[in-house]
CSV table of C-alpha atoms and ligand atoms in Angstrom, one decimal:
chain,number,residue,atom,x,y,z
B,1,MET,CA,21.0,-21.4,-10.5
B,2,ILE,CA,22.1,-18.5,-8.4
B,3,SER,CA,25.2,-18.9,-6.2
B,4,PHE,CA,26.6,-16.8,-3.4
B,5,ARG,CA,30.2,-17.6,-2.4
B,6,ASP,CA,31.1,-16.1,1.0
B,7,VAL,CA,29.5,-12.7,0.1
B,8,SER,CA,29.6,-9.6,2.2
B,9,VAL,CA,28.4,-6.1,1.4
B,10,GLN,CA,29.8,-3.0,3.0
B,11,VAL,CA,29.2,0.7,2.6
B,12,GLU,CA,31.1,3.8,3.7
B,13,VAL,CA,29.0,6.1,5.8
B,14,PRO,CA,30.4,9.6,6.0
B,15,VAL,CA,30.9,11.1,9.5
B,16,ALA,CA,31.5,14.8,10.0
B,17,GLY,CA,35.2,15.5,10.7
B,18,GLU,CA,36.3,11.9,10.8
B,19,PRO,CA,37.2,9.3,8.2
B,20,PRO,CA,34.1,7.5,6.9
B,21,LYS,CA,32.7,4.6,9.0
B,22,VAL,CA,32.4,1.2,7.3
B,23,LYS,CA,28.9,-0.3,7.8
B,24,THR,CA,28.3,-4.0,7.0
B,25,LEU,CA,25.0,-4.6,5.3
B,26,LEU,CA,25.4,-8.3,4.7
B,27,SER,CA,27.9,-10.9,5.7
B,28,GLY,CA,28.8,-14.5,5.4
B,29,VAL,CA,26.3,-15.4,2.7
B,30,ASN,CA,26.7,-18.8,1.1
B,31,LEU,CA,23.8,-20.0,-1.1
B,32,ASP,CA,22.9,-22.2,-4.0
B,33,LEU,CA,19.5,-21.4,-5.2
B,34,ALA,CA,18.1,-23.8,-7.8
B,35,GLU,CA,14.5,-23.9,-6.7
B,36,ARG,CA,11.9,-22.4,-9.1
B,37,ARG,CA,10.4,-20.1,-6.4
B,38,VAL,CA,12.5,-18.7,-3.7
B,39,SER,CA,11.0,-16.2,-1.2
B,40,ILE,CA,13.0,-13.9,1.1
B,41,ILE,CA,11.5,-12.7,4.4
B,42,GLY,CA,12.8,-10.6,7.3
B,43,PRO,CA,12.4,-7.4,9.2
B,44,ASN,CA,12.7,-3.9,7.7
B,45,GLY,CA,16.3,-3.0,7.2
B,46,SER,CA,17.5,-6.6,7.5
B,47,GLY,CA,19.2,-6.7,4.1
B,48,LYS,CA,16.6,-8.3,1.8
B,49,SER,CA,16.9,-5.6,-0.9
B,50,THR,CA,20.6,-5.7,-0.7
B,51,LEU,CA,20.6,-9.4,-1.2
B,52,LEU,CA,18.3,-9.1,-4.2
B,53,ARG,CA,20.3,-6.2,-5.7
B,54,LEU,CA,23.4,-8.3,-5.6
B,55,MET,CA,21.8,-10.7,-8.1
B,56,ASN,CA,21.5,-8.0,-10.8
B,57,GLY,CA,24.8,-6.3,-10.2
B,58,LEU,CA,23.1,-3.2,-8.7
B,59,VAL,CA,25.1,-3.8,-5.5
B,60,GLU,CA,28.6,-5.0,-5.6
B,61,PRO,CA,30.0,-7.5,-3.0
B,62,ALA,CA,32.8,-6.2,-0.9
B,63,SER,CA,34.1,-9.7,-0.8
B,64,GLY,CA,33.1,-13.0,-2.3
B,65,GLN,CA,31.3,-13.7,-5.5
B,66,VAL,CA,27.7,-13.9,-6.9
B,67,LEU,CA,27.1,-16.1,-9.9
B,68,VAL,CA,23.9,-16.2,-11.9
B,69,GLU,CA,23.8,-19.2,-14.3
B,70,GLY,CA,27.5,-19.3,-13.9
B,71,VAL,CA,28.0,-15.6,-14.8
B,72,ASP,CA,29.8,-13.4,-12.3
B,73,THR,CA,27.5,-10.4,-11.5
B,74,LYS,CA,30.6,-8.2,-11.9
B,75,LYS,CA,29.9,-8.6,-15.6
B,76,THR,CA,26.9,-6.3,-15.3
B,77,LYS,CA,26.0,-6.1,-19.0
B,78,LYS,CA,25.8,-9.9,-19.3
B,79,VAL,CA,24.1,-10.5,-16.0
B,80,ARG,CA,21.4,-7.8,-16.6
B,81,LYS,CA,20.4,-9.6,-19.7
B,82,LEU,CA,19.9,-12.8,-17.7
B,83,VAL,CA,18.1,-11.2,-14.7
B,84,GLY,CA,15.0,-9.1,-14.8
B,85,PHE,CA,14.6,-6.9,-11.7
B,86,VAL,CA,11.2,-5.7,-10.4
B,87,PHE,CA,11.3,-2.8,-8.0
B,88,PRO,CA,8.9,-2.2,-5.2
B,89,ASP,CA,7.8,1.1,-6.7
B,90,SER,CA,6.5,0.6,-10.2
B,91,LEU,CA,6.3,4.4,-10.8
B,92,SER,CA,10.1,4.7,-10.5
B,93,GLN,CA,10.5,1.5,-12.5
B,94,LEU,CA,8.5,2.7,-15.4
B,95,LEU,CA,10.7,5.1,-17.3
B,96,LEU,CA,8.4,6.5,-19.9
B,97,SER,CA,4.9,8.0,-19.6
B,98,THR,CA,2.7,5.2,-21.0
B,99,PRO,CA,3.0,1.4,-20.7
B,100,LEU,CA,3.2,1.1,-24.5
B,101,ASP,CA,6.2,3.5,-24.7
B,102,ASP,CA,7.9,1.7,-21.8
B,103,VAL,CA,7.5,-1.8,-23.2
B,104,GLN,CA,8.8,-0.5,-26.6
B,105,LEU,CA,11.8,0.9,-24.8
B,106,SER,CA,12.6,-2.6,-23.4
B,107,LEU,CA,12.0,-4.2,-26.8
B,108,LYS,CA,14.8,-2.1,-28.3
B,109,ALA,CA,17.2,-4.6,-26.9
B,110,VAL,CA,15.6,-7.6,-28.6
B,111,ILE,CA,13.9,-6.2,-31.8
B,112,LYS,CA,16.0,-4.2,-34.1
B,113,ASP,CA,13.2,-3.1,-36.6
B,114,LYS,CA,11.5,-0.1,-35.1
B,115,ASN,CA,8.2,-0.8,-36.9
B,116,GLU,CA,7.9,-4.2,-35.3
B,117,ARG,CA,8.3,-3.0,-31.8
B,118,ARG,CA,5.0,-1.3,-31.4
B,119,PRO,CA,2.7,-4.2,-32.4
B,120,LYS,CA,4.8,-6.5,-30.3
B,121,ALA,CA,4.6,-4.2,-27.3
B,122,MET,CA,0.8,-4.0,-27.7
B,123,GLU,CA,0.6,-7.8,-28.0
B,124,LEU,CA,2.6,-8.3,-24.8
B,125,LEU,CA,0.4,-5.8,-22.9
B,126,GLU,CA,-2.8,-7.4,-24.2
B,127,SER,CA,-1.6,-10.8,-23.0
B,128,ARG,CA,-1.4,-9.3,-19.5
B,129,GLY,CA,-4.9,-7.8,-19.9
B,130,LEU,CA,-3.5,-4.3,-20.2
B,131,GLY,CA,-4.5,-3.6,-23.8
B,132,HIS,CA,-7.1,-1.0,-22.8
B,133,VAL,CA,-4.6,1.1,-20.7
B,134,ALA,CA,-1.6,0.7,-23.0
B,135,GLU,CA,-1.7,4.3,-24.1
B,136,GLN,CA,-2.8,5.9,-20.9
B,137,SER,CA,-0.6,7.9,-18.6
B,138,ILE,CA,1.0,5.6,-16.0
B,139,TYR,CA,-0.2,8.0,-13.4
B,140,ASP,CA,-3.8,7.2,-14.3
B,141,LEU,CA,-3.4,3.4,-13.9
B,142,SER,CA,-4.3,1.5,-10.7
B,143,GLY,CA,-1.4,0.2,-8.6
B,144,GLY,CA,-2.0,-3.3,-9.9
B,145,GLU,CA,-2.1,-2.3,-13.5
B,146,ARG,CA,1.1,-0.3,-13.0
B,147,GLN,CA,3.0,-3.2,-11.4
B,148,LEU,CA,1.8,-5.5,-14.2
B,149,ALA,CA,3.0,-2.9,-16.8
B,150,ALA,CA,6.4,-2.8,-15.1
B,151,LEU,CA,6.5,-6.6,-15.1
B,152,THR,CA,5.6,-6.7,-18.8
B,153,SER,CA,8.5,-4.3,-19.6
B,154,ILE,CA,10.9,-6.5,-17.7
B,155,LEU,CA,9.6,-9.7,-19.3
B,156,ALA,CA,9.9,-8.2,-22.7
B,157,LEU,CA,13.7,-8.4,-22.2
B,158,GLU,CA,13.2,-12.2,-22.0
B,159,PRO,CA,15.2,-12.8,-18.8
B,160,LYS,CA,16.1,-16.2,-17.5
B,161,VAL,CA,15.6,-15.2,-13.9
B,162,VAL,CA,13.1,-12.7,-12.4
B,163,VAL,CA,14.2,-11.0,-9.2
B,164,ALA,CA,11.4,-9.0,-7.4
B,165,ASP,CA,11.7,-6.7,-4.5
B,166,GLU,CA,8.4,-6.5,-2.6
B,167,PRO,CA,6.4,-6.3,-5.9
B,168,THR,CA,3.1,-6.4,-4.1
B,169,THR,CA,3.7,-4.4,-0.9
B,170,ALA,CA,1.9,-1.2,-2.2
B,171,LEU,CA,-1.1,-3.1,-3.5
B,172,ASP,CA,-4.6,-3.7,-2.1
B,173,LEU,CA,-5.9,-7.2,-1.4
B,174,LYS,CA,-7.3,-7.8,-4.9
B,175,ASN,CA,-4.4,-6.4,-6.8
B,176,ARG,CA,-2.0,-8.3,-4.6
B,177,TYR,CA,-3.8,-11.5,-5.5
B,178,ILE,CA,-3.7,-10.7,-9.2
B,179,VAL,CA,0.0,-9.8,-9.2
B,180,ASN,CA,1.0,-12.7,-7.0
B,181,LYS,CA,-0.8,-15.0,-9.4
B,182,VAL,CA,1.1,-13.6,-12.4
B,183,PHE,CA,4.4,-14.2,-10.6
B,184,ASP,CA,3.4,-17.7,-9.5
B,185,GLU,CA,2.6,-18.6,-13.1
B,186,LEU,CA,5.9,-17.3,-14.7
B,187,GLU,CA,8.0,-20.0,-16.3
B,188,GLN,CA,11.2,-18.3,-15.1
B,189,GLN,CA,12.9,-18.9,-11.8
B,190,VAL,CA,11.6,-16.2,-9.5
B,191,ILE,CA,13.3,-14.9,-6.4
B,192,TYR,CA,11.1,-12.5,-4.4
B,193,ALA,CA,11.2,-10.6,-1.1
B,194,THR,CA,7.9,-10.0,0.5
B,195,HIS,CA,6.2,-9.1,3.8
B,196,ASP,CA,3.2,-11.2,2.7
B,197,MET,CA,3.6,-14.5,4.7
B,198,GLU,CA,1.0,-16.4,2.7
B,199,TRP,CA,2.9,-15.7,-0.5
B,200,ALA,CA,6.2,-16.4,1.1
B,201,GLU,CA,4.9,-19.8,2.1
B,202,ARG,CA,3.9,-20.7,-1.4
B,203,ALA,CA,7.5,-20.7,-2.6
B,204,ASP,CA,9.6,-23.9,-2.9
B,205,TYR,CA,12.4,-22.5,-0.7
B,206,THR,CA,12.6,-19.6,1.7
B,207,LEU,CA,15.4,-17.5,3.2
B,208,VAL,CA,15.0,-15.6,6.5
B,209,VAL,CA,17.3,-12.5,6.7
B,210,SER,CA,17.9,-10.7,9.9
B,211,GLY,CA,20.6,-8.2,10.8
B,212,GLY,CA,22.5,-8.7,7.5
B,213,ARG,CA,22.7,-12.5,7.9
B,214,ILE,CA,20.8,-15.4,6.6
B,215,VAL,CA,19.4,-16.8,9.9
B,216,ALA,CA,17.3,-19.6,8.5
B,217,SER,CA,16.7,-21.3,5.1
B,218,GLY,CA,14.8,-24.2,3.7
B,219,ASN,CA,11.2,-25.3,3.9
B,220,PRO,CA,8.9,-22.2,3.5
B,221,ALA,CA,6.4,-23.1,6.3
B,222,ASP,CA,9.2,-23.8,8.8
B,223,CYS,CA,11.0,-20.6,7.8
B,224,VAL,CA,7.8,-18.5,8.2
B,225,ALA,CA,7.3,-20.1,11.6
B,226,PHE,CA,10.9,-19.4,12.5
B,227,TYR,CA,10.5,-15.7,11.5
B,228,LYS,CA,7.3,-15.3,13.5
B,229,ASP,CA,9.0,-16.8,16.5
B,230,LEU,CA,12.0,-14.4,16.0
B,231,VAL,CA,9.7,-11.4,16.0
B,232,PHE,CA,7.2,-12.3,18.7
B,233,ARG,CA,9.4,-14.1,21.0
Q,1,MET,CA,-2.2,17.5,-12.3
Q,2,ASN,CA,-2.0,15.1,-15.1
Q,3,GLN,CA,-4.2,17.3,-17.3
Q,4,VAL,CA,-1.4,19.8,-17.3
Q,5,PHE,CA,1.3,17.6,-18.5
Q,6,SER,CA,0.1,14.5,-20.3
Q,7,ILE,CA,-1.8,16.6,-22.7
Q,8,TYR,CA,-2.1,14.4,-25.7
Q,9,VAL,CA,-5.7,14.1,-26.7
Q,10,PRO,CA,-6.4,11.2,-29.1
Q,11,GLY,CA,-8.4,12.3,-32.2
Q,12,HIS,CA,-8.6,12.7,-35.9
Q,13,SER,CA,-8.6,16.4,-36.3
Q,14,LEU,CA,-6.8,18.4,-39.0
Q,15,MET,CA,-3.9,18.9,-36.6
Q,16,HIS,CA,-3.8,15.2,-35.7
Q,17,ARG,CA,-3.4,14.4,-39.4
Q,18,THR,CA,-0.7,17.0,-40.0
Q,19,PRO,CA,2.8,15.4,-40.1
Q,20,VAL,CA,4.7,16.0,-37.0
Q,21,TRP,CA,7.7,17.7,-38.7
Q,22,LEU,CA,5.3,20.4,-40.1
Q,23,LYS,CA,3.9,21.0,-36.7
Q,24,TYR,CA,7.4,21.4,-35.3
Q,25,VAL,CA,8.1,23.9,-38.1
Q,26,LEU,CA,4.9,25.8,-37.4
Q,27,MET,CA,5.6,25.9,-33.7
Q,28,LEU,CA,9.2,27.0,-34.0
Q,29,GLY,CA,8.3,29.4,-36.8
Q,30,ILE,CA,5.8,31.2,-34.6
Q,31,MET,CA,8.1,31.2,-31.6
Q,32,PHE,CA,11.2,32.5,-33.3
Q,33,SER,CA,9.7,34.9,-35.9
Q,34,SER,CA,7.7,36.6,-33.2
Q,35,ILE,CA,10.9,37.2,-31.2
Q,36,ILE,CA,12.8,38.4,-34.2
Q,37,VAL,CA,10.2,40.7,-35.6
Q,38,MET,CA,9.2,42.0,-32.1
Q,39,GLN,CA,6.3,44.2,-33.4
Q,40,TRP,CA,3.1,44.3,-31.4
Q,41,TRP,CA,0.9,43.8,-34.5
Q,42,TYR,CA,3.0,40.8,-35.6
Q,43,SER,CA,2.8,39.3,-32.1
Q,44,VAL,CA,-1.0,39.7,-32.1
Q,45,LEU,CA,-1.1,38.0,-35.5
Q,46,CYS,CA,1.0,35.1,-34.2
Q,47,LEU,CA,-1.2,34.8,-31.2
Q,48,ALA,CA,-4.3,34.6,-33.4
Q,49,VAL,CA,-2.7,32.0,-35.7
Q,50,SER,CA,-1.6,29.8,-32.8
Q,51,MET,CA,-5.0,30.0,-31.2
Q,52,LEU,CA,-6.6,29.0,-34.4
Q,53,LEU,CA,-4.1,26.1,-34.6
Q,54,VAL,CA,-5.2,25.0,-31.1
Q,55,LEU,CA,-8.8,25.1,-32.1
Q,56,ALA,CA,-7.9,23.0,-35.2
Q,57,THR,CA,-6.9,20.2,-32.8
Q,58,GLY,CA,-10.6,19.9,-32.0
Q,59,VAL,CA,-10.3,20.2,-28.2
Q,60,GLY,CA,-12.5,23.3,-27.9
Q,61,PRO,CA,-11.6,26.6,-26.4
Q,62,ARG,CA,-12.2,25.8,-22.7
Q,63,MET,CA,-9.5,23.1,-22.5
Q,64,GLY,CA,-7.4,24.6,-25.4
Q,65,PHE,CA,-7.0,28.1,-24.0
Q,66,LYS,CA,-6.9,27.4,-20.3
Q,67,LEU,CA,-3.8,28.8,-18.6
Q,68,SER,CA,-2.5,28.7,-15.1
Q,69,TRP,CA,-2.1,31.9,-13.1
Q,70,GLY,CA,1.7,31.6,-13.3
Q,71,VAL,CA,1.6,32.4,-17.0
Q,72,TYR,CA,-0.5,35.5,-16.5
Q,73,LEU,CA,1.9,36.5,-13.7
Q,74,MET,CA,4.9,36.0,-15.8
Q,75,ALA,CA,3.4,37.9,-18.8
Q,76,GLY,CA,2.3,40.7,-16.4
Q,77,LEU,CA,5.7,41.0,-14.9
Q,78,LEU,CA,7.3,41.3,-18.4
Q,79,LEU,CA,4.7,43.8,-19.4
Q,80,ALA,CA,5.4,45.9,-16.3
Q,81,PHE,CA,9.1,45.7,-16.8
Q,82,GLN,CA,9.0,46.8,-20.4
Q,83,LEU,CA,6.5,49.6,-19.5
Q,84,PHE,CA,8.9,50.7,-16.8
Q,85,LEU,CA,11.6,51.0,-19.4
Q,86,GLY,CA,9.3,53.2,-21.4
Q,87,ARG,CA,8.8,50.8,-24.3
Q,88,PRO,CA,5.0,50.2,-24.5
Q,89,GLU,CA,5.1,48.6,-27.9
Q,90,ILE,CA,7.7,46.1,-27.0
Q,91,ALA,CA,5.9,45.5,-23.7
Q,92,VAL,CA,2.8,44.4,-25.7
Q,93,ALA,CA,4.9,42.3,-28.1
Q,94,VAL,CA,6.8,40.4,-25.4
Q,95,SER,CA,3.8,39.5,-23.3
Q,96,VAL,CA,1.7,38.6,-26.3
Q,97,ASN,CA,4.6,36.4,-27.6
Q,98,ILE,CA,4.4,34.3,-24.4
Q,99,PHE,CA,0.8,33.4,-25.1
Q,100,ALA,CA,1.5,32.8,-28.7
Q,101,ALA,CA,4.5,30.4,-27.9
Q,102,ILE,CA,2.4,28.5,-25.3
Q,103,TYR,CA,-0.5,28.0,-27.6
Q,104,ALA,CA,1.8,27.0,-30.5
Q,105,SER,CA,3.5,24.3,-28.4
Q,106,ARG,CA,0.1,23.3,-27.1
Q,107,MET,CA,-1.1,22.7,-30.6
Q,108,LEU,CA,1.8,20.3,-31.0
Q,109,THR,CA,1.4,18.4,-27.8
Q,110,ILE,CA,-2.3,18.1,-27.9
Q,111,SER,CA,-2.3,16.5,-31.4
Q,112,THR,CA,0.8,14.4,-31.2
Q,113,PRO,CA,1.5,11.3,-28.9
Q,114,GLU,CA,4.6,11.7,-26.8
Q,115,SER,CA,6.4,8.8,-28.5
Q,116,THR,CA,5.9,10.5,-31.9
Q,117,LEU,CA,7.1,13.8,-30.5
Q,118,ILE,CA,10.3,12.2,-29.2
Q,119,ASP,CA,10.9,10.1,-32.3
Q,120,ALA,CA,10.7,13.2,-34.4
Q,121,LEU,CA,13.1,15.0,-32.1
Q,122,VAL,CA,15.5,12.0,-32.3
Q,123,SER,CA,15.4,12.1,-36.1
Q,124,GLY,CA,16.1,15.8,-35.9
Q,125,CYS,CA,19.1,15.1,-33.6
Q,126,ARG,CA,20.6,12.9,-36.3
Q,127,VAL,CA,22.3,16.0,-37.8
Q,128,LEU,CA,24.1,16.4,-34.5
Q,129,LYS,CA,25.5,12.8,-34.6
Q,130,PRO,CA,29.0,13.9,-36.0
Q,131,LEU,CA,29.3,16.1,-32.9
Q,132,GLY,CA,29.1,13.0,-30.7
Q,133,VAL,CA,25.5,13.4,-29.7
Q,134,ASN,CA,23.6,10.1,-29.5
Q,135,PRO,CA,20.0,10.8,-30.7
Q,136,GLU,CA,18.6,7.7,-28.9
Q,137,THR,CA,20.1,8.8,-25.6
Q,138,VAL,CA,18.6,12.3,-26.1
Q,139,GLY,CA,15.2,10.8,-26.8
Q,140,LEU,CA,15.3,8.6,-23.8
Q,141,ALA,CA,16.5,11.5,-21.6
Q,142,ILE,CA,13.6,13.6,-22.8
Q,143,GLY,CA,11.1,10.8,-22.3
Q,144,ILE,CA,12.2,10.2,-18.7
Q,145,MET,CA,12.1,13.9,-18.0
Q,146,LEU,CA,8.5,14.2,-19.3
Q,147,LYS,CA,7.6,11.2,-17.2
Q,148,SER,CA,9.2,12.6,-14.1
Q,149,ILE,CA,7.5,16.0,-14.1
Q,150,PRO,CA,4.2,14.8,-12.7
Q,151,MET,CA,6.0,12.7,-10.1
Q,152,LEU,CA,8.0,15.7,-8.8
Q,153,MET,CA,4.9,18.0,-8.9
Q,154,ASP,CA,3.2,15.3,-6.8
Q,155,THR,CA,6.0,15.3,-4.3
Q,156,VAL,CA,5.6,19.1,-3.9
Q,157,GLY,CA,1.9,18.5,-3.3
Q,158,ILE,CA,2.5,15.7,-0.7
Q,159,MET,CA,5.1,17.8,1.1
Q,160,ARG,CA,2.7,20.8,1.3
Q,161,GLN,CA,0.0,18.7,2.7
Q,162,ALA,CA,2.4,17.1,5.2
Q,163,ALA,CA,3.4,20.6,6.4
Q,164,LYS,CA,-0.3,21.6,6.7
Q,165,ALA,CA,-1.1,18.4,8.5
Q,166,ARG,CA,1.4,19.4,11.2
Q,167,GLY,CA,-0.2,22.8,11.4
Q,168,MET,CA,2.6,24.6,9.6
Q,169,GLN,CA,2.1,27.2,7.0
Q,170,SER,CA,2.9,25.5,3.7
Q,171,ASN,CA,5.4,27.9,2.1
Q,172,TYR,CA,7.6,26.9,-0.7
Q,173,ILE,CA,10.9,27.7,1.0
Q,174,MET,CA,10.2,25.4,3.9
Q,175,ILE,CA,9.2,22.4,1.9
Q,176,MET,CA,12.1,22.9,-0.5
Q,177,THR,CA,14.5,20.7,1.5
Q,178,PRO,CA,12.3,17.6,1.8
Q,179,VAL,CA,11.3,18.0,-1.9
Q,180,VAL,CA,15.0,18.1,-3.0
Q,181,VAL,CA,15.8,15.1,-0.8
Q,182,ARG,CA,13.0,13.2,-2.4
Q,183,ALA,CA,14.0,14.3,-5.8
Q,184,VAL,CA,17.5,13.1,-5.3
Q,185,GLY,CA,16.2,9.8,-4.0
Q,186,TYR,CA,13.9,9.5,-7.0
Q,187,ALA,CA,16.8,10.3,-9.4
Q,188,GLN,CA,18.8,7.5,-7.7
Q,189,GLU,CA,16.0,5.0,-8.2
Q,190,THR,CA,15.6,6.0,-11.8
Q,191,GLY,CA,19.3,5.4,-12.3
Q,192,ALA,CA,18.9,2.0,-10.7
Q,193,ALA,CA,15.9,1.2,-12.9
Q,194,LEU,CA,17.9,2.2,-16.0
Q,195,ALA,CA,20.8,0.1,-15.0
Q,196,ALA,CA,18.7,-2.9,-14.1
Q,197,ARG,CA,17.2,-2.9,-17.6
Q,198,GLY,CA,20.7,-2.7,-19.1
Q,199,LEU,CA,20.0,0.8,-20.5
Q,200,ALA,CA,22.8,2.6,-18.6
Q,201,GLU,CA,25.7,1.2,-20.5
N,301,LIG,N1,23.8,2.9,0.4
N,301,LIG,C1,23.6,2.6,1.7
N,301,LIG,N2,24.2,3.4,2.6
N,301,LIG,C2,24.1,3.1,3.9
N,301,LIG,N3,23.2,2.2,4.4
N,301,LIG,C3,22.5,1.5,3.6
N,301,LIG,C4,22.6,1.7,2.1
N,301,LIG,N4,21.8,0.8,1.5
N,301,LIG,C5,21.2,0.2,2.5
N,301,LIG,N5,21.6,0.6,3.7
N,301,LIG,C6,21.2,0.0,5.1
N,301,LIG,O1,21.3,-1.4,5.0
N,301,LIG,C7,20.3,-2.0,5.7
N,301,LIG,C8,19.6,-3.1,4.9
N,301,LIG,O2,18.9,-2.4,3.9
N,301,LIG,P1,17.9,-3.2,2.9
N,301,LIG,O3,17.3,-2.1,2.0
N,301,LIG,O4,18.6,-4.3,2.2
N,301,LIG,O5,16.8,-3.8,3.9
N,301,LIG,P2,15.5,-4.5,3.6
N,301,LIG,O6,15.5,-5.8,4.3
N,301,LIG,O7,15.2,-4.5,2.1
N,301,LIG,O8,14.4,-3.6,4.3
N,301,LIG,P3,12.9,-3.3,3.9
N,301,LIG,O9,12.0,-4.4,4.4
N,301,LIG,O10,12.6,-2.1,4.7
N,301,LIG,O11,12.8,-3.1,2.5
N,301,LIG,C9,19.4,-0.9,6.2
N,301,LIG,O12,19.7,-0.7,7.6
N,301,LIG,C10,19.7,0.2,5.4
N,301,LIG,O13,19.5,1.4,6.1
N,302,LIG,MG1,13.8,-3.6,0.9
C-alpha cells in the first residue's frame, strides 16, 4: 500500500539578481494505491517522474506525507529497502561494469558471506536468461539485456514494491515486449510510468498526470481514453 | 571504444594464473623502480620485461602492444623537453618508462577481471582503515569510475558528431561545455541510482 496525504513538491529555481523563484512540480496529491499494477501516464514534464521519485525518498515533499507500507518516505534508509526503483536509463542505473559485478553489489545488503554472493548473483542472472552475458561489459549488451540486468540488481535487494520510471521507453518492439512481460509477471506490487498506452492499459489501476496534478484515476481503459482526449482535443 | 577500457581478456595463461597480489607487486615494482633508478639501460630492461609479461597473458603482440597516438605524443613531448634541457640519457629513460608503465599495467588488467582487481585493492586498503578510510567505499568508487569512463568518452563522441552534423568544426574547446553539462547530469543520475539502492548512506 502506498499512500499520499495532500502532497506537494516544490523546487527553488535560481534567477539572476533576484531571490530564487519557487516552482511547483506537483500539488494536491491524495492517493491510496493498493492495486498490484498501477500505471502512470501523462505528457512530458507533467510530473510522472517526480511522483515516482517521491515513493523512494529520492524527492522530498514540500508539504504532506508519503507512506509506503506505513513507512514515511522521510525514513529513506527504511523505505529504500522496501522500494526498488528502476530508472529509464539502465546505463546510469548499473553502477559497475558487468551485470555480475552489479548484482553482487546489490547482494552485499542481503548476503554477508562474500563467497556466497557470486554464485547467487550468477543464479539470479541465469534465471532472467542473462547467464551468457553475466561477465560482459554492460556497454556490449543490448538495451533489453541491460534493462533486465538492472532489474535483476534491483530485485536482488528483495523489495516489497517495484517502482519503474519508463523502463521500456528506450527499447525496440521486441525488447519492450520481453521487459514488459517480466514486469507483468513480478510478484511484487509494481508502479510504473510509461508512454506505451497498451502497457498502461494492462494495469489494474491508472493515474493520469498533467501539469503537476492528478487529473484522472481509476479504470485503465477509461484513463487512457481520457488522456488521449486531453491531448487530441 | 570498449576495447580500450574493458580490457580483461578471459583465459588460462601464465599471467591469468598468477595471484593478483603478485601482479600488483610486479606492476608497481616496474613503475617505481624505473622512476627511482632513472637510467636508460634500466628503463629499457623494464620495458623488455613488461612487454614479455604482456605476451605472457597470451593476447598476442598486436592487441597487447597497440597504443593510441596520445601515448606517443606524450612520450615524444617528454623526450623533446628533456633533450631541450640537455639531458639525453634522462630523456630516453623518461620516455621509455612511460611505455614500460603502460605495458606493466596492461599485463595486470588483461589478465585480471575488474572485480578481482578491485577486491585486491580493497584488501590493500585495509591498512588505511585506522585513518578513517572505508575500503568498501574506495572499491565502489573505483568501480563506478571504471564503469563511467566509456560513458563519458561516448558523450564526447556524440557531441563531436552533433557539432559536425550542424556543419561546425568539431573542436574540443567548443564541445567542452555540453560535455561538462552532460557529465554533471550523469553524475547526478549516478548519485540517485546509488541512493535508490540504499548505497549512499
Ligand atoms: N530539480 C528540478 N528543478 C527544476 N525543475 C524541475 C526539477 N525536476 C523536475 N523539474 C520540472 O518538473 C516538471 C516535471 O518533471 P518530471 O520529470 O516529473 O516530468 P515527467 O512527467 O516525468 O516527464 P517525462 O515524460 O518527460 O519523463 C518538468 O517541467 C521539469 O522540468
Ligand atoms: Mg519522467
